[in-house]
Amino acid sequence: MAYVIPAPTVPALPIADSSDLFPVRRVYCVGRNYAAHAREMGGDPTREPPFFFMKPADALQPVQGGAVVDHPYPPKTTNYHFEIEMAVALAKGGRDIPVEKALDHVYGYAVGLDMTRRDLQDEAKQLRRPWELGKAADLSGPVGPLVPASRVGHPATGTISLSVDGTMKQKADLSDMIWSVAEQIAYLSAYFELAPGDVIFSGTPDGVGAVTKGQTLTGAIEGLGEIKLRVV
Ligand code: MN
């Protein structure tokens, strides 16, 4: 049996200090997981249950560390926002994973960006439509090299930051998350069977804002390095 068209390639992320790749199955993203960001988006930062949306796996943009990488400004927006986030890559899946065992499922962590056509997301919110036009643009999920948990452990504290042309726009601590990574995995696994290759974007702190062509974004997380993207 043969495929009737060329089979799509498996999206994959680089591994830090290695030529190996991490194959991606699904990308889950948590919304409003830092209290100050929930407030700036007009929400209530109390600990209500987390909510999730998804990006297509092939909307990730694998980014090698060290160099400045071009990031294309997507069509149909005039308000394209950065959201710095820690990306969590799963080595093991399962259903109904207990919080205490959740981190055993993690392969590693990376610096990620949940790039967002905010004008289209805002319109979707107003019209009670789904978020894909705002959140799932091609290449809207730049992710840097994955650092295996065997090397870095499970970062629960440390600075997460984003600057634009050298000016700090977002700066917080991983411990500011409302729902921890372990809690996110446990929660998601009650709704979906998680699997190796799943990636979770763990939410963004406050300070999100728009970028324009020509600007350079630098996203960094303590222990995970940094990525640099020039918007073109
Ligand atoms: Mn986000």
mmCIF file of N, CA, C and O in Angstrom, residues 112-171:
data_model
loop_
_atom_site.group_PDB
_atom_site.id
_atom_site.type_symbol
_atom_site.label_atom_id
_atom_site.label_comp_id
_atom_site.label_asym_id
_atom_site.label_seq_id
_atom_site.Cartn_x
_atom_site.Cartn_y
_atom_site.Cartn_z
ATOM 1 N N GLY A 112 9.701 28.922 24.434
ATOM 2 C CA GLY A 112 8.723 28.961 23.356
ATOM 3 C C GLY A 112 8.041 30.313 23.263
ATOM 4 O O GLY A 112 8.076 31.112 24.206
ATOM 5 N N LEU A 113 7.441 30.561 22.111
ATOM 6 C CA LEU A 113 6.640 31.776 21.913
ATOM 7 C C LEU A 113 5.287 31.370 21.340
ATOM 8 O O LEU A 113 5.226 30.630 20.357
ATOM 9 N N ASP A 114 4.220 31.848 21.991
ATOM 10 C CA ASP A 114 2.864 31.635 21.487
ATOM 11 C C ASP A 114 2.473 32.911 20.740
ATOM 12 O O ASP A 114 1.811 33.790 21.272
ATOM 13 N N MET A 115 2.941 33.000 19.482
ATOM 14 C CA MET A 115 2.680 34.214 18.697
ATOM 15 C C MET A 115 1.198 34.245 18.308
ATOM 16 O O MET A 115 0.615 33.225 17.942
ATOM 17 N N THR A 116 0.611 35.418 18.412
ATOM 18 C CA THR A 116 -0.857 35.542 18.375
ATOM 19 C C THR A 116 -1.306 36.718 17.516
ATOM 20 O O THR A 116 -0.844 37.849 17.728
ATOM 21 N N ARG A 117 -2.210 36.444 16.554
ATOM 22 C CA ARG A 117 -2.864 37.555 15.844
ATOM 23 C C ARG A 117 -3.951 38.089 16.782
ATOM 24 O O ARG A 117 -5.086 37.639 16.754
ATOM 25 N N ARG A 118 -3.563 39.050 17.650
ATOM 26 C CA ARG A 118 -4.445 39.466 18.742
ATOM 27 C C ARG A 118 -5.741 40.084 18.214
ATOM 28 O O ARG A 118 -6.799 39.911 18.821
ATOM 29 N N ASP A 119 -5.651 40.795 17.100
ATOM 30 C CA ASP A 119 -6.886 41.390 16.553
ATOM 31 C C ASP A 119 -7.893 40.300 16.175
ATOM 32 O O ASP A 119 -9.087 40.420 16.437
ATOM 33 N N LEU A 120 -7.390 39.197 15.593
ATOM 34 C CA LEU A 120 -8.298 38.118 15.208
ATOM 35 C C LEU A 120 -8.780 37.333 16.425
ATOM 36 O O LEU A 120 -9.924 36.870 16.477
ATOM 37 N N GLN A 121 -7.908 37.208 17.436
ATOM 38 C CA GLN A 121 -8.343 36.538 18.673
ATOM 39 C C GLN A 121 -9.422 37.367 19.378
ATOM 40 O O GLN A 121 -10.433 36.833 19.836
ATOM 41 N N ASP A 122 -9.222 38.688 19.440
ATOM 42 C CA ASP A 122 -10.209 39.556 20.095
ATOM 43 C C ASP A 122 -11.557 39.489 19.368
ATOM 44 O O ASP A 122 -12.617 39.438 20.004
ATOM 45 N N GLU A 123 -11.495 39.482 18.036
ATOM 46 C CA GLU A 123 -12.732 39.395 17.255
ATOM 47 C C GLU A 123 -13.449 38.068 17.530
ATOM 48 O O GLU A 123 -14.669 38.024 17.713
ATOM 49 N N ALA A 124 -12.647 36.976 17.601
ATOM 50 C CA ALA A 124 -13.238 35.667 17.880
ATOM 51 C C ALA A 124 -13.906 35.648 19.252
ATOM 52 O O ALA A 124 -14.996 35.092 19.423
ATOM 53 N N LYS A 125 -13.245 36.276 20.238
ATOM 54 C CA LYS A 125 -13.846 36.323 21.583
ATOM 55 C C LYS A 125 -15.179 37.054 21.538
ATOM 56 O O LYS A 125 -16.176 36.591 22.102
ATOM 57 N N GLN A 126 -15.200 38.211 20.852
ATOM 58 C CA GLN A 126 -16.428 39.008 20.787
ATOM 59 C C GLN A 126 -17.550 38.251 20.098
ATOM 60 O O GLN A 126 -18.719 38.324 20.510
ATOM 61 N N LEU A 127 -17.221 37.525 19.030
ATOM 62 C CA LEU A 127 -18.239 36.845 18.229
ATOM 63 C C LEU A 127 -18.480 35.409 18.714
ATOM 64 O O LEU A 127 -19.254 34.674 18.095
ATOM 65 N N ARG A 128 -17.813 35.023 19.821
ATOM 66 C CA ARG A 128 -17.927 33.658 20.359
ATOM 67 C C ARG A 128 -17.584 32.612 19.304
ATOM 68 O O ARG A 128 -18.282 31.606 19.141
ATOM 69 N N ARG A 129 -16.522 32.885 18.590
ATOM 70 C CA ARG A 129 -16.028 31.946 17.589
ATOM 71 C C ARG A 129 -14.756 31.286 18.120
ATOM 72 O O ARG A 129 -14.149 31.788 19.051
ATOM 73 N N PRO A 130 -14.328 30.185 17.513
ATOM 74 C CA PRO A 130 -13.080 29.539 17.959
ATOM 75 C C PRO A 130 -11.858 30.414 17.673
ATOM 76 O O PRO A 130 -11.924 31.375 16.909
ATOM 77 N N TRP A 131 -10.743 30.066 18.300
ATOM 78 C CA TRP A 131 -9.553 30.921 18.317
ATOM 79 C C TRP A 131 -8.522 30.635 17.227
ATOM 80 O O TRP A 131 -7.480 31.293 17.180
ATOM 81 N N GLU A 132 -8.756 29.654 16.367
ATOM 82 C CA GLU A 132 -7.671 29.241 15.469
ATOM 83 C C GLU A 132 -7.102 30.371 14.618
ATOM 84 O O GLU A 132 -5.891 30.454 14.419
ATOM 85 N N LEU A 133 -7.951 31.253 14.100
ATOM 86 C CA LEU A 133 -7.394 32.311 13.246
ATOM 87 C C LEU A 133 -6.425 33.187 14.033
ATOM 88 O O LEU A 133 -5.466 33.725 13.485
ATOM 89 N N GLY A 134 -6.668 33.340 15.320
ATOM 90 C CA GLY A 134 -5.771 34.141 16.148
ATOM 91 C C GLY A 134 -4.538 33.381 16.600
ATOM 92 O O GLY A 134 -3.448 33.939 16.692
ATOM 93 N N LYS A 135 -4.716 32.088 16.883
ATOM 94 C CA LYS A 135 -3.665 31.338 17.586
ATOM 95 C C LYS A 135 -2.892 30.323 16.740
ATOM 96 O O LYS A 135 -1.843 29.864 17.157
ATOM 97 N N ALA A 136 -3.421 29.937 15.595
ATOM 98 C CA ALA A 136 -2.825 28.799 14.884
ATOM 99 C C ALA A 136 -2.159 29.186 13.569
ATOM 100 O O ALA A 136 -2.022 28.361 12.668
ATOM 101 N N ALA A 137 -1.723 30.436 13.457
ATOM 102 C CA ALA A 137 -1.059 30.857 12.217
ATOM 103 C C ALA A 137 0.161 29.974 11.931
ATOM 104 O O ALA A 137 0.788 29.442 12.857
ATOM 105 N N ASP A 138 0.488 29.848 10.659
ATOM 106 C CA ASP A 138 1.699 29.105 10.274
ATOM 107 C C ASP A 138 2.901 29.685 11.018
ATOM 108 O O ASP A 138 3.077 30.911 11.092
ATOM 109 N N LEU A 139 3.716 28.825 11.568
ATOM 110 C CA LEU A 139 4.966 29.206 12.249
ATOM 111 C C LEU A 139 4.737 30.082 13.486
ATOM 112 O O LEU A 139 5.637 30.785 13.925
ATOM 113 N N SER A 140 3.517 30.003 14.054
ATOM 114 C CA SER A 140 3.202 30.867 15.194
ATOM 115 C C SER A 140 3.716 30.320 16.522
ATOM 116 O O SER A 140 3.464 30.932 17.564
ATOM 117 N N GLY A 141 4.435 29.201 16.472
ATOM 118 C CA GLY A 141 4.974 28.650 17.709
ATOM 119 C C GLY A 141 6.468 28.398 17.650
ATOM 120 O O GLY A 141 6.914 27.245 17.646
ATOM 121 N N PRO A 142 7.275 29.463 17.630
ATOM 122 C CA PRO A 142 8.726 29.243 17.674
ATOM 123 C C PRO A 142 9.117 28.535 18.977
ATOM 124 O O PRO A 142 8.623 28.898 20.047
ATOM 125 N N VAL A 143 9.959 27.521 18.859
ATOM 126 C CA VAL A 143 10.442 26.798 20.046
ATOM 127 C C VAL A 143 11.935 26.559 19.890
ATOM 128 O O VAL A 143 12.400 26.091 18.854
ATOM 129 N N GLY A 144 12.676 26.887 20.916
ATOM 130 C CA GLY A 144 14.129 26.702 20.913
ATOM 131 C C GLY A 144 14.503 25.265 21.218
ATOM 132 O O GLY A 144 13.648 24.394 21.369
ATOM 133 N N PRO A 145 15.811 25.003 21.329
ATOM 134 C CA PRO A 145 16.283 23.643 21.586
ATOM 135 C C PRO A 145 15.741 23.105 22.911
ATOM 136 O O PRO A 145 15.756 23.806 23.922
ATOM 137 N N LEU A 146 15.267 21.872 22.888
ATOM 138 C CA LEU A 146 14.772 21.221 24.104
ATOM 139 C C LEU A 146 15.949 20.818 24.980
ATOM 140 O O LEU A 146 16.909 20.214 24.505
ATOM 141 N N VAL A 147 15.831 21.161 26.250
ATOM 142 C CA VAL A 147 16.834 20.722 27.213
ATOM 143 C C VAL A 147 16.228 19.546 27.983
ATOM 144 O O VAL A 147 15.187 19.698 28.626
ATOM 145 N N PRO A 148 16.839 18.358 27.873
ATOM 146 C CA PRO A 148 16.259 17.184 28.537
ATOM 147 C C PRO A 148 16.171 17.385 30.054
ATOM 148 O O PRO A 148 17.072 17.974 30.664
ATOM 149 N N ALA A 149 15.107 16.859 30.647
ATOM 150 C CA ALA A 149 14.953 16.932 32.101
ATOM 151 C C ALA A 149 16.095 16.204 32.801
ATOM 152 O O ALA A 149 16.470 16.559 33.922
ATOM 153 N N SER A 150 16.662 15.216 32.117
ATOM 154 C CA SER A 150 17.801 14.494 32.712
ATOM 155 C C SER A 150 18.983 15.429 32.927
ATOM 156 O O SER A 150 19.860 15.158 33.736
ATOM 157 N N ARG A 151 18.996 16.556 32.217
ATOM 158 C CA ARG A 151 20.095 17.524 32.341
ATOM 159 C C ARG A 151 19.713 18.700 33.231
ATOM 160 O O ARG A 151 20.514 19.180 34.022
ATOM 161 N N VAL A 152 18.471 19.204 33.076
ATOM 162 C CA VAL A 152 18.088 20.464 33.726
ATOM 163 C C VAL A 152 17.125 20.244 34.895
ATOM 164 O O VAL A 152 16.822 21.174 35.637
ATOM 165 N N GLY A 153 16.641 19.017 35.071
ATOM 166 C CA GLY A 153 15.614 18.784 36.088
ATOM 167 C C GLY A 153 14.272 19.306 35.595
ATOM 168 O O GLY A 153 14.013 19.341 34.394
ATOM 169 N N HIS A 154 13.424 19.716 36.546
ATOM 170 C CA HIS A 154 12.092 20.223 36.207
ATOM 171 C C HIS A 154 11.976 21.649 36.710
ATOM 172 O O HIS A 154 11.647 21.869 37.879
ATOM 173 N N PRO A 155 12.269 22.636 35.851
ATOM 174 C CA PRO A 155 12.337 24.031 36.316
ATOM 175 C C PRO A 155 10.981 24.507 36.864
ATOM 176 O O PRO A 155 9.990 24.498 36.139
ATOM 177 N N ALA A 156 10.957 24.874 38.135
ATOM 178 C CA ALA A 156 9.734 25.389 38.758
ATOM 179 C C ALA A 156 9.928 26.825 39.214
ATOM 180 O O ALA A 156 8.970 27.514 39.545
ATOM 181 N N THR A 157 11.190 27.253 39.238
ATOM 182 C CA THR A 157 11.507 28.650 39.527
ATOM 183 C C THR A 157 12.536 29.102 38.501
ATOM 184 O O THR A 157 13.148 28.287 37.817
ATOM 185 N N GLY A 158 12.721 30.410 38.394
ATOM 186 C CA GLY A 158 13.685 30.942 37.428
ATOM 187 C C GLY A 158 13.015 31.996 36.568
ATOM 188 O O GLY A 158 11.804 31.954 36.337
ATOM 189 N N THR A 159 13.833 32.917 36.074
ATOM 190 C CA THR A 159 13.301 34.047 35.311
ATOM 191 C C THR A 159 12.877 33.617 33.911
ATOM 192 O O THR A 159 13.599 32.890 33.227
ATOM 193 N N ILE A 160 11.702 34.093 33.493
ATOM 194 C CA ILE A 160 11.220 33.931 32.120
ATOM 195 C C ILE A 160 11.021 35.344 31.578
ATOM 196 O O ILE A 160 10.396 36.179 32.232
ATOM 197 N N SER A 161 11.608 35.638 30.408
ATOM 198 C CA SER A 161 11.594 37.038 29.955
ATOM 199 C C SER A 161 11.566 37.138 28.443
ATOM 200 O O SER A 161 11.949 36.212 27.723
ATOM 201 N N LEU A 162 11.096 38.281 27.986
ATOM 202 C CA LEU A 162 11.109 38.577 26.563
ATOM 203 C C LEU A 162 11.448 40.043 26.358
ATOM 204 O O LEU A 162 10.891 40.921 27.026
ATOM 205 N N SER A 163 12.399 40.300 25.468
ATOM 206 C CA SER A 163 12.716 41.683 25.136
ATOM 207 C C SER A 163 12.554 41.916 23.639
ATOM 208 O O SER A 163 12.641 40.981 22.826
ATOM 209 N N VAL A 164 12.256 43.155 23.295
ATOM 210 C CA VAL A 164 12.117 43.574 21.899
ATOM 211 C C VAL A 164 13.186 44.622 21.627
ATOM 212 O O VAL A 164 13.207 45.665 22.283
ATOM 213 N N ASP A 165 14.073 44.332 20.689
ATOM 214 C CA ASP A 165 15.202 45.222 20.377
ATOM 215 C C ASP A 165 15.934 45.648 21.652
ATOM 216 O O ASP A 165 16.308 46.820 21.816
ATOM 217 N N GLY A 166 16.100 44.707 22.562
ATOM 218 C CA GLY A 166 16.883 44.959 23.770
ATOM 219 C C GLY A 166 16.101 45.579 24.918
ATOM 220 O O GLY A 166 16.651 45.741 26.008
ATOM 221 N N THR A 167 14.829 45.935 24.711
ATOM 222 C CA THR A 167 14.016 46.503 25.789
ATOM 223 C C THR A 167 13.133 45.422 26.399
ATOM 224 O O THR A 167 12.353 44.773 25.683
ATOM 225 N N MET A 168 13.252 45.221 27.712
ATOM 226 C CA MET A 168 12.488 44.179 28.390
ATOM 227 C C MET A 168 10.997 44.484 28.362
ATOM 228 O O MET A 168 10.566 45.572 28.733
ATOM 229 N N LYS A 169 10.209 43.534 27.885
ATOM 230 C CA LYS A 169 8.748 43.712 27.811
ATOM 231 C C LYS A 169 8.016 42.777 28.758
ATOM 232 O O LYS A 169 6.959 43.113 29.279
ATOM 233 N N GLN A 170 8.503 41.564 28.900
ATOM 234 C CA GLN A 170 7.891 40.591 29.799
ATOM 235 C C GLN A 170 8.984 40.058 30.716
ATOM 236 O O GLN A 170 10.064 39.688 30.237
ATOM 237 N N LYS A 171 8.699 40.017 32.006
ATOM 238 C CA LYS A 171 9.668 39.439 32.937
ATOM 239 C C LYS A 171 8.918 38.925 34.146
ATOM 240 O O LYS A 171 8.171 39.657 34.783
#
